[in-house]
Coordinates of C-alpha atoms in Angstrom, one line a residue:
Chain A
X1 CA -24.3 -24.4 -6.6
X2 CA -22.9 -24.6 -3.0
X3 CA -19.5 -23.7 -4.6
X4 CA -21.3 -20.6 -6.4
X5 CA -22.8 -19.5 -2.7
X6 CA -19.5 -19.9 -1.1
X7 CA -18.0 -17.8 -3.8
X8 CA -20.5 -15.2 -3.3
X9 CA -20.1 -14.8 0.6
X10 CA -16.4 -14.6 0.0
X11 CA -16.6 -11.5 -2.7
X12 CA -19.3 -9.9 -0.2
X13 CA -17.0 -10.0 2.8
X14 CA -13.9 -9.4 0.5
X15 CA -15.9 -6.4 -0.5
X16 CA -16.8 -5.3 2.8
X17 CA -13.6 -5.7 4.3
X18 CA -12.0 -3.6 1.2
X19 CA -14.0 -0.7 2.4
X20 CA -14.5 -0.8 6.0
X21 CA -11.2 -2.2 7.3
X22 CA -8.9 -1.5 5.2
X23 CA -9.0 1.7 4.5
X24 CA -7.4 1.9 7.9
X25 CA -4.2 0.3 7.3
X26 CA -2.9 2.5 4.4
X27 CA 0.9 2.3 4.1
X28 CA 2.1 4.7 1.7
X29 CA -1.0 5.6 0.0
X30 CA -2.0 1.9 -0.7
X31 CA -4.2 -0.7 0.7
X32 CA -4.6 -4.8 0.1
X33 CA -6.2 -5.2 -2.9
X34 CA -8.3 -8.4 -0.8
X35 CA -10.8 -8.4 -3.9
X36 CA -8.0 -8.8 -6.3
X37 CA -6.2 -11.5 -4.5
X38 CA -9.4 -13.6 -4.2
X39 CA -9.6 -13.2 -8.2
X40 CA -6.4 -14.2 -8.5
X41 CA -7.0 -17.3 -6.2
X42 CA -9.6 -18.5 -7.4
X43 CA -8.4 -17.9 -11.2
X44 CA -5.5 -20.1 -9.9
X45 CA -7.5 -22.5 -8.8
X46 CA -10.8 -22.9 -11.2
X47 CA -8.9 -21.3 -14.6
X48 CA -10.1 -18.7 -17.2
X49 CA -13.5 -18.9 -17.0
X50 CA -13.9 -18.4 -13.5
X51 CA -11.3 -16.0 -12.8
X52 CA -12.4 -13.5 -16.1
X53 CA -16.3 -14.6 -13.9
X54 CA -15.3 -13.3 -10.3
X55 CA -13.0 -10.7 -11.6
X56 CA -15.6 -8.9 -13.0
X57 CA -18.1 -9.4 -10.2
X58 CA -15.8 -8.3 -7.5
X59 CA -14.3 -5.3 -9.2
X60 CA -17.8 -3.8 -10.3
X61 CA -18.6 -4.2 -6.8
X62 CA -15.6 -2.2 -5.6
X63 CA -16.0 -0.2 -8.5
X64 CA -19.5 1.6 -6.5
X65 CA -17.2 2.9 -3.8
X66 CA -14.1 4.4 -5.7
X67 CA -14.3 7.6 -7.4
X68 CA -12.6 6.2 -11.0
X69 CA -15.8 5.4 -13.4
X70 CA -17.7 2.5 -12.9
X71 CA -16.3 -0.9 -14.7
X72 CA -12.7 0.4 -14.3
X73 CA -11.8 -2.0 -11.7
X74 CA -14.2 -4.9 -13.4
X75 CA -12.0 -4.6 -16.4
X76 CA -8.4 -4.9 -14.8
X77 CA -9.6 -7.6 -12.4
X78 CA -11.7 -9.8 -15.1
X79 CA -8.8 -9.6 -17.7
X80 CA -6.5 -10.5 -14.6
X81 CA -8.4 -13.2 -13.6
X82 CA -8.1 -14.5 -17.3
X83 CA -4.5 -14.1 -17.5
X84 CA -3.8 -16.0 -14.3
X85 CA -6.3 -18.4 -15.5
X86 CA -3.7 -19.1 -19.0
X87 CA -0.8 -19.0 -16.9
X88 CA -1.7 -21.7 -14.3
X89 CA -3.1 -24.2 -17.2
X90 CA 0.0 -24.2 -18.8
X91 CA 3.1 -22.8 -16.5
X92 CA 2.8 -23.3 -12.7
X93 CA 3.6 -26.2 -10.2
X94 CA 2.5 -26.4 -6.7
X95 CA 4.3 -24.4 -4.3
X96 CA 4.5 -22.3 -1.1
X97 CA 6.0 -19.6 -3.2
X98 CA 3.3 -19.6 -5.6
X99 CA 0.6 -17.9 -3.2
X100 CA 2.7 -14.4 -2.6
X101 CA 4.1 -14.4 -6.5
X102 CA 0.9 -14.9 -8.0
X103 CA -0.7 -12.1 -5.9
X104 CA 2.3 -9.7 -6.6
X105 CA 2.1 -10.3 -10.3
X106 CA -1.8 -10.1 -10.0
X107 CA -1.5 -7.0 -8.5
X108 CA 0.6 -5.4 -10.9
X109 CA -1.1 -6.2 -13.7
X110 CA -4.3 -5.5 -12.8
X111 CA -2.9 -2.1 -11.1
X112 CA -1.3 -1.3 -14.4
X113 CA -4.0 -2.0 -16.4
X114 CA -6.4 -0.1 -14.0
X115 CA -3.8 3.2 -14.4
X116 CA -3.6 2.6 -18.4
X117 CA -7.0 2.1 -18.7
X118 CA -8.5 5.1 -16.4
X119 CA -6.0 7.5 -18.3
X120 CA -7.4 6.6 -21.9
X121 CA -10.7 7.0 -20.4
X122 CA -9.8 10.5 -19.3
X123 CA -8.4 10.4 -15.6
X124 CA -5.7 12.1 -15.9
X125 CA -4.9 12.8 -12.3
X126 CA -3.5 9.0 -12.1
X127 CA -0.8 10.9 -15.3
X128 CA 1.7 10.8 -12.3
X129 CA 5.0 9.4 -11.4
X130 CA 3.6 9.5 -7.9
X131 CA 1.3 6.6 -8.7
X132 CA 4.3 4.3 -9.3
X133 CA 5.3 4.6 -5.7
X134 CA 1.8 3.7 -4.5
X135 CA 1.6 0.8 -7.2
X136 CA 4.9 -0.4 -5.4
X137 CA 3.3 -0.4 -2.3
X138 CA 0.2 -2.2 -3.6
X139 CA 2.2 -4.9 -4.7
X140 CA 4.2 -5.1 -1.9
X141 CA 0.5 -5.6 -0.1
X142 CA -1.2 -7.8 -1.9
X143 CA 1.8 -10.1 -2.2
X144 CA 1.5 -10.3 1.7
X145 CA -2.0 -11.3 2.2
X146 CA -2.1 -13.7 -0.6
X147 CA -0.7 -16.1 1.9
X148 CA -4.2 -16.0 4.0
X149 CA -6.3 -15.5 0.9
X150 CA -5.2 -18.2 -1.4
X151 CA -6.5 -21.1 1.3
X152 CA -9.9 -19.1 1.8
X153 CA -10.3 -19.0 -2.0
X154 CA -9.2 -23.1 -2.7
X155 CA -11.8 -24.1 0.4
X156 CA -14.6 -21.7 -1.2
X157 CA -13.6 -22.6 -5.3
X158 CA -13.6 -26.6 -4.4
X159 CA -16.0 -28.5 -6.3
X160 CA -19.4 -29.4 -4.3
X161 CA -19.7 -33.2 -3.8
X162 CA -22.1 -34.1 -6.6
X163 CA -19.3 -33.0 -9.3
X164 CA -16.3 -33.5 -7.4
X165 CA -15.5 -36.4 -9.0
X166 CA -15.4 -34.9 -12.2
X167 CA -13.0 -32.5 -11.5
X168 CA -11.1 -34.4 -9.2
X169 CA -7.4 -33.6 -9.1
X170 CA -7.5 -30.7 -11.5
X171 CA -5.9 -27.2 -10.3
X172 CA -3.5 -25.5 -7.7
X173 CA -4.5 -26.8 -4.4
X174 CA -6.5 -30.0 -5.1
Chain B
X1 CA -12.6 -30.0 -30.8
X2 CA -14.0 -30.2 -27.7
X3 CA -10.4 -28.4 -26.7
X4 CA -11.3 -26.0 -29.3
X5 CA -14.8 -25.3 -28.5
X6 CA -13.7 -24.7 -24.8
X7 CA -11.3 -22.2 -25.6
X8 CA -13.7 -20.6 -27.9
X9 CA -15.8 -19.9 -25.3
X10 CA -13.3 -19.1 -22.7
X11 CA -12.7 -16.6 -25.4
X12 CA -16.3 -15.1 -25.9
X13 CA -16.7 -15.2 -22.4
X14 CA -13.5 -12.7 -21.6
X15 CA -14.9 -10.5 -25.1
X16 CA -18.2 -10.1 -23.5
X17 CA -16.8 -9.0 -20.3
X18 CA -14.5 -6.9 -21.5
X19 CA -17.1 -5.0 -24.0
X20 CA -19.7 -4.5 -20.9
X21 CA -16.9 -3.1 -18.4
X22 CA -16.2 -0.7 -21.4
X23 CA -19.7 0.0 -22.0
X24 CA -20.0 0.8 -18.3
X25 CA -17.0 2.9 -18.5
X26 CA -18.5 5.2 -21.2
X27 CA -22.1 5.4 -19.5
X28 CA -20.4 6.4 -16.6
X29 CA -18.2 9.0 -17.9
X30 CA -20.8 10.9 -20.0
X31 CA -23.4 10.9 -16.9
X32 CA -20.7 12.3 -14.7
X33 CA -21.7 10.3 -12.0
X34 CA -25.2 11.2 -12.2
X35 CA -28.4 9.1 -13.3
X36 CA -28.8 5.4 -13.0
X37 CA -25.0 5.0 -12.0
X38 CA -24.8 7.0 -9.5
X39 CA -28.2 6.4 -7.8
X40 CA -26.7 2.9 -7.4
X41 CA -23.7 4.1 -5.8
X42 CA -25.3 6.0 -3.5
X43 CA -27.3 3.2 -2.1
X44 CA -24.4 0.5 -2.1
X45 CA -22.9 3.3 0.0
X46 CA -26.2 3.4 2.2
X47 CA -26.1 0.0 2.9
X48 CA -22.1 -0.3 3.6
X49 CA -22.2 2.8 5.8
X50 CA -23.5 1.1 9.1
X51 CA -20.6 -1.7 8.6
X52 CA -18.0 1.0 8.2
X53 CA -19.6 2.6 11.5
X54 CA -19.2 -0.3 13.3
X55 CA -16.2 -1.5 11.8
X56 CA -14.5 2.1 12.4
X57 CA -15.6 2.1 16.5
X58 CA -14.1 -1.4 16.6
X59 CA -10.6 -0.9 15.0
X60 CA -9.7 3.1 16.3
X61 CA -7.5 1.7 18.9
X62 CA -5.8 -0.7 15.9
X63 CA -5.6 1.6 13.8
X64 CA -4.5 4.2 15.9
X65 CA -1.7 1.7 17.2
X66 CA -0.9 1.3 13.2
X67 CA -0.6 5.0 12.6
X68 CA 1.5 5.9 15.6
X69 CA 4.0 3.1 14.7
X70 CA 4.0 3.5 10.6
X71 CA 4.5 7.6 11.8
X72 CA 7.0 6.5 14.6
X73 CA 9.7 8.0 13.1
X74 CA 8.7 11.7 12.7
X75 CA 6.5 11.1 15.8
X76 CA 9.1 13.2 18.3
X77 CA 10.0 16.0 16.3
X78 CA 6.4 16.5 15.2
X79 CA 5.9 16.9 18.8
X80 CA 8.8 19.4 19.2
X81 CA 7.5 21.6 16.9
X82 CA 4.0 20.9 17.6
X83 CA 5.2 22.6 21.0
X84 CA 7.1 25.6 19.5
X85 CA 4.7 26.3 17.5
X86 CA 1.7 26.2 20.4
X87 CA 3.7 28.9 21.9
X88 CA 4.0 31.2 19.3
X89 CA 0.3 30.8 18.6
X90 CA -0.5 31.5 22.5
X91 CA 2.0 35.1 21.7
X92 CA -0.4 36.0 18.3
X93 CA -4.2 35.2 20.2
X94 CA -4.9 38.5 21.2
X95 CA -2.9 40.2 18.2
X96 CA -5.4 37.8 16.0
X97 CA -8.6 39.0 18.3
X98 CA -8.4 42.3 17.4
X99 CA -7.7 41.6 13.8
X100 CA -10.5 39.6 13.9
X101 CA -12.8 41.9 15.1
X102 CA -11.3 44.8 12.4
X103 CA -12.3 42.1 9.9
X104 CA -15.5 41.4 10.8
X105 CA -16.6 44.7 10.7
X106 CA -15.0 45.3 7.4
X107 CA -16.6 42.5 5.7
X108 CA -20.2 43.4 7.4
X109 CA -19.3 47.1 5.8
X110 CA -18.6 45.0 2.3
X111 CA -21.0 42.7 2.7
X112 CA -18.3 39.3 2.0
X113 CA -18.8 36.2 3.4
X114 CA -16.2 34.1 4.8
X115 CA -16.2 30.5 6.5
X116 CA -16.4 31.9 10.1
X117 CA -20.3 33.0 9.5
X118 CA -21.3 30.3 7.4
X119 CA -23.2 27.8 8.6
X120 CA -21.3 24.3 9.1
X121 CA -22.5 20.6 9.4
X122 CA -20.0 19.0 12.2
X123 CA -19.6 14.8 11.1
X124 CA -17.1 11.9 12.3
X125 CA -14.5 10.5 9.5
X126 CA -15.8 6.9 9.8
X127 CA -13.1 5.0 6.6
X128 CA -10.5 6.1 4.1
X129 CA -10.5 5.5 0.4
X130 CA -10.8 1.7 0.1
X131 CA -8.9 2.4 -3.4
X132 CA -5.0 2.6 -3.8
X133 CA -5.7 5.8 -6.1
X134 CA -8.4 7.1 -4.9
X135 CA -7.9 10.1 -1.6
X136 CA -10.9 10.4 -0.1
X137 CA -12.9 10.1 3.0
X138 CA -15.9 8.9 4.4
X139 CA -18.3 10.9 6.6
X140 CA -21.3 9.9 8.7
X141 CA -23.7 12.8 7.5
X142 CA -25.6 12.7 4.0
X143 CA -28.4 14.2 2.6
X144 CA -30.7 14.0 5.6
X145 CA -28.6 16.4 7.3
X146 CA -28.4 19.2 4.4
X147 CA -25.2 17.9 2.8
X148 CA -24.9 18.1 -0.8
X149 CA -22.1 17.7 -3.0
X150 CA -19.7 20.9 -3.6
X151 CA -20.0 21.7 -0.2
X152 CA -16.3 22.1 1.5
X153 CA -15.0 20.7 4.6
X154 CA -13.0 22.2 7.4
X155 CA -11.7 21.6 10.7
X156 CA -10.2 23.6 13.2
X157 CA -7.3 23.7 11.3
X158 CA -8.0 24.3 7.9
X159 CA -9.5 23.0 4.7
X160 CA -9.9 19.2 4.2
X161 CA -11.5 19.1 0.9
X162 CA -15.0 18.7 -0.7
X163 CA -17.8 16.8 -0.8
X164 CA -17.9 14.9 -4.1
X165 CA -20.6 12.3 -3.4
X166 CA -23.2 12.3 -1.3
X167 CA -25.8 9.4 -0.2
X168 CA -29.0 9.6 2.9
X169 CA -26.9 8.7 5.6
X170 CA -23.1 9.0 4.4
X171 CA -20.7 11.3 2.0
X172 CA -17.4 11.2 0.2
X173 CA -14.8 13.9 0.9
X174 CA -12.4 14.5 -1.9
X175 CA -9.5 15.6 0.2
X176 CA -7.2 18.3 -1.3
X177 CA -4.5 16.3 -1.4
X178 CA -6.0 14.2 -4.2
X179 CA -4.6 14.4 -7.7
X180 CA -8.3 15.4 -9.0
X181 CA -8.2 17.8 -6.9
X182 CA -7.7 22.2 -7.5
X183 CA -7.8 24.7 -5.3
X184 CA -7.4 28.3 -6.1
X185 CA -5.4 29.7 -3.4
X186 CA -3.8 33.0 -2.7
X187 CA -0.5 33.9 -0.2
X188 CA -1.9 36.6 1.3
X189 CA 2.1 37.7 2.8
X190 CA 3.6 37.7 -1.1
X191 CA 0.1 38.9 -2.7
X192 CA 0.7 35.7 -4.9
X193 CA -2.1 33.4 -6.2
X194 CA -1.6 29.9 -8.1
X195 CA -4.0 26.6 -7.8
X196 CA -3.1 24.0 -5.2
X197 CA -3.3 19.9 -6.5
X198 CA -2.8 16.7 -4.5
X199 CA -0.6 13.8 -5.6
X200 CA -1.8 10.0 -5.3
X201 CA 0.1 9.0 -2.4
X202 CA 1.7 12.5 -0.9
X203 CA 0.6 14.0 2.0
X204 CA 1.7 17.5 0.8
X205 CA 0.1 19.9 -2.4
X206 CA 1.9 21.3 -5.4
X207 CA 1.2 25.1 -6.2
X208 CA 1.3 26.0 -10.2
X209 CA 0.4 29.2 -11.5
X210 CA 2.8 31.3 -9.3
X211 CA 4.1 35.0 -10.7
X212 CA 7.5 34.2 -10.8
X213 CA 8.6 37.5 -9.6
X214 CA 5.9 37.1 -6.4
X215 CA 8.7 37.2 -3.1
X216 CA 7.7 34.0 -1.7
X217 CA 8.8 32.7 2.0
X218 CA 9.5 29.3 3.6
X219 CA 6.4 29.1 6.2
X220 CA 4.2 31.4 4.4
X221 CA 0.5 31.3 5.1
X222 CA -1.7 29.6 2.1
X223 CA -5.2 30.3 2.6
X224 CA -8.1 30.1 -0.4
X225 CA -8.8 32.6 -3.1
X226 CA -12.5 32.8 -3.0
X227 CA -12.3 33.6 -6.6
X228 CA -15.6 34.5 -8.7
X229 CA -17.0 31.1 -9.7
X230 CA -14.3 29.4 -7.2
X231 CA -15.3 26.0 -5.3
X232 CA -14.2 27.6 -1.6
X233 CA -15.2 30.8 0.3
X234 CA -12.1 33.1 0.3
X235 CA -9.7 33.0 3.3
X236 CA -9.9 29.0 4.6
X237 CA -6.7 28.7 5.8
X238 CA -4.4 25.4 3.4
X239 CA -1.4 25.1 5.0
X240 CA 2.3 26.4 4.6
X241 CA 5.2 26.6 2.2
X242 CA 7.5 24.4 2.9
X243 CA 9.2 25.0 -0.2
X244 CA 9.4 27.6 -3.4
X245 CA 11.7 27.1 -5.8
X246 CA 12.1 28.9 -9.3
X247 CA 13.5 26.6 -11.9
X248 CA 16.1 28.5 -14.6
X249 CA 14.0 29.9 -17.5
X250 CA 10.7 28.7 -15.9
X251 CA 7.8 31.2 -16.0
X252 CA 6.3 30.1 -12.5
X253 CA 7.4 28.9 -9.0
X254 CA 7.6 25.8 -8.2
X255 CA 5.9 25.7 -4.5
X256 CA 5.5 23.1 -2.2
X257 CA 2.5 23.5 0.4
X258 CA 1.8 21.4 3.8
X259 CA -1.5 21.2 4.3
X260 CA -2.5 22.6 7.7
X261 CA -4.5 19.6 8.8
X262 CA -2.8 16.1 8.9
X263 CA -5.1 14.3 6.8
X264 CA -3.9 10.6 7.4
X265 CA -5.7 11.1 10.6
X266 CA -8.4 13.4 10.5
X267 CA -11.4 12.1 13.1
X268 CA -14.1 15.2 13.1
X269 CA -14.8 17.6 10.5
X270 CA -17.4 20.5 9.5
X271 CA -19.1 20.5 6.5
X272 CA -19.5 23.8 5.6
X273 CA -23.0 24.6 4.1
X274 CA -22.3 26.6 1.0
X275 CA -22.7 25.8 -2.4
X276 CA -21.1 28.9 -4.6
X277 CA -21.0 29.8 -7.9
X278 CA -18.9 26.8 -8.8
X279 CA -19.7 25.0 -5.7
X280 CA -22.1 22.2 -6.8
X281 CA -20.9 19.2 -8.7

C-alpha cells in the first residue's frame, strides 16, 4: 500500500515536472521523457506487471497535455514497461551501465512505437524524416537522466515492510 | 503451473491495457478532441496551469541561461544582423507610414479587415510542449478572457500560430512551425501563393504549392493569404525566404521560409480575437 502511494507521488511529480520544467530545456526539439524513464525503472525493478501498470498510468496522464489523441502515450509506455519487464527477468545483471542503456532503449521503443502507432491512427504530420532527428535527441535525453531516475524509482518500487520479506532479494537494485 | 498461471495473467493484464489505450485512441479521434475527452483535458490543464506559472517565474533566468548557451553559437552573428537589419528598418518607418495610411484608407473604402484593427487579447508564454512531437505553447489566458480556439496569435513580429485548445484560465498555441500545422500564405513581391507547414524539430517552414514560373527572391516578404474560408486574416506578416529552389521536372518551388518571430523564445503574445470562416476548431 505505502509502496502504491510512493508510486503515485512519483508519477504526479514526474508528470508535473514533464510539463512545467521541462518544456524549458528543449535541445533539438526534444525533452526528457521523465515519465518514461520512471516506467522503465520501475519495470526494471518490479517486472511486467508493474511496468505494463505504471506505464499506462503515467502515459495517459501525459497523454491530457499533448496534442496526439488520448492513450497514444499510455500504449507505447505500458507495452514498454512490459518489454523491459521480460527483458530484466530473464537478460540483465546489476550494473552502473544498466541505468543509461535501459533508458536509451526505453526511449526508443516507446518513441518508435508512439510514431508508428500515432501514424496508423492518422497523424500524419509525425510522416517525417525530421522526427528521427528529434527521436535521436530524445534518446540521447532520456539516456542522461536515467542515472537520477533509476534510484528515485528502486526507493519508491521497494516492497513496504509487511511483504518485504517475501520479495526479498528479487529485482535490479534490491 | 503456478509459473504458468503468472504469465497468463501478466499476459491478460498487458491485452487489457493495450485494448483500453486503443479504445481510447478511437474515442478520441472521432470526437476530435471534443466531449468527455476533451472536457478532461481542459481541466487537467486548469489545475496544472498555476504550477507551470510558478514554475515558469522560477526557472526564466535558467532557462534563459540554457537558451543563450544551446544558441551560443549563432548568438553573434544574429546580433550582427539583428543590427543591419534595425537600420534598414529605421530608413523604411516613414516610407511604411505613409503606406500605411494609403492602406487604411483603402480597406475602409473596401470594407477588409486586417490584423491591425482587430481586437487582440495580449498573454505571457508560461511552458513549451512537454511532448518531443508535439510544437506548441502554453499561454496564461483562456476562456475567461474571450479566447476560443481558432483564434490566431501574433506578436510584434509576426504570426506565432493558433489557438488549438483552450481551458478557463490557460490555452494551447499550435505554433506554425508544427508539422500539423497549414498556413495559406501569399509573397506579395512575386504575386505567388502556396501553404506554409512546420517540421517536428525545425525552427523554419516549408512552402508547397508554389507556381513554378512565380520569380521568387532570397529575403522575400511572406505574409498570410486571408483566403475565403482561410484560418488567418490576410496580410500577418510569416517570415522570409531563405531559400527557393526549383527541382528539374518538378511542378512547384521548393521554398524555404524563416519565420519572422523566433519561436524558441517567444515570452508575450496577442491573441487576436477573430474567429473566420474557417477559424474555429
Amino acid at each position: 500500500m505505502i509502496r502504491r502511494v510512493r508510486l503515485m507521488l512519483l508519477v504526479a511529480v514526474a508528470v508535473l515536472l514533464q510539463t512545467a520544467v521541462f518544456p524549458h530545456l528543449r535541445i533539438g526539439g526534444a525533452v526528457p521523457d521523465v515519465g518514461l524513464v520512471l516506467v522503465v525503472a520501475v519495470a526494471t525493478r518490479n517486472g511486467v506487471e508493474a511496468g505494463a501498470a505504471m506505464g499506462f498510468v503515467t502515459g495517459l496522464l501525459v497523454d491530457l497535455f499533448l496534442q496526439t489523441p488520448l492513450g497514444l502515450s499510455a500504449l507505447a509506455f505500458a507495452l514498454t514497461g512490459a518489454a523491459v519487464g521480460v527483458v530484466q527477468a530473464g537478460l540483465l545483471r546489476p550494473g552502473r551501465w544498466v541505468a543509461p542503456l535501459l533508458g536509451a532503449l526505453g526511449g526508443l521503443f516507446a518513441n518508435l512505437l508512439f510514431v508508428g502507432v500515432g501514424i496508423l491512427a492518422g497523424q500524419d504530420q509525425l510522416r517525417s524524416v525530421h522526427v528521427l532527428r528529434v527521436l535521436g535527441f530524445a534518446v540521447f535525453y532520456d539516456a542522461l537522466i536515467a542515472a537520477f531516475v533509476f534510484p528515485l524509482a528502486v526507493w519508491a518500487a521497494r516492497p513496504g515492510a509487511t511483504s518485504r520479506a517475501a520479495t526479498a532479494g528479487a529485482g535490479w537494485g534490491a | 503451473m503456478a509459473v504458468y498461471r503468472r504469465s497468463a495473467r501478466r499476459r491478460s493484464i498487458v491485452i487489457l491495457l493495450v485494448i483500453t489505450s486503443v479504445t481510447l485512441i478511437t474515442l478520441d479521434q472521432r470526437g476530435s478532441g471534443s466531449g468527455v475527452i476533451g472536457s478532461i483535458r481542459s481541466g487537467a490543464h486548469d489545475v496544472v496551469s498555476p504550477v507551470q506559472r510558478g514554475v515558469h517565474d522560477m526557472v526564466q533566468p535558467v532557462s534563459d541561461w540554457f537558451d543563450g548557451v544551446t544558441s551560443r553559437g549563432t548568438l553573434s552573428s544574429d546580433n550582427r544582423k539583428l543590427r543591419q537589419q534595425v537600420q534598414a528598418l529605421r530608413n523604411r518607418v516613414g516610407q511604411t507610414k505613409t503606406l500605411e495610411d494609403e492602406v487604411k484608407r483603402l480597406r475602409d473604402v473596401l470594407g477588409l479587415s486586417s490584423v491591425g484593427n482587430l481586437k487582440t487579447v495580449p498573454a505571457q508564454v508560461i511552458t513549451g510542449a512537454p511532448g518531443n512531437f508535439d510544437n506548441t505553447l502554453e499561454i496564461d489566458r483562456g476562456t475567461s478572457n474571450g479566447l476560443a480556439r481558432g483564434m490566431p496569435v501574433v506578436s510584434n513580429l509576426g504570426l506565432i500560430g493558433r489557438v488549438i485548445d483552450v481551458s478557463k484560465h490557460s490555452a494551447t498555441v499550435l505554433l506554425i512551425t508544427d508539422s500539423a500545422s497549414n498556413v495559406a500564405v501569399r509573397l506579395p513581391a512575386s504575386n505567388a501563393t502556396g501553404v506554409a507547414s512546420g517540421h517536428a524539430g525545425l525552427n523554419t517552414l516549408s512552402v508547397s504549392f508554389v507556381n513554378p514560373d512565380a520569380q521568387l527572391a532570397r529575403d522575400e516578404n511572406v505574409v498570410t493569404a486571408g483566403q475565403k474560408d482561410g484560418l488567418y486574416p490576410p496580410d500577418i506578416p510569416v517570415g522570409t525566404v531563405v531559400s527557393a529552389a526549383k527541382t528539374p521536372g518538378a511542378n512547384q518551388y521548393d521554398v524555404t521560409v524563416r519565420p519572422y518571430v523566433n519561436l524558441a523564445r517567444v515570452e508575450f503574445v496577442q491573441v487576436v480575437r477573430w474567429t473566420g470562416p474557417g477559424g474555429a476548431g
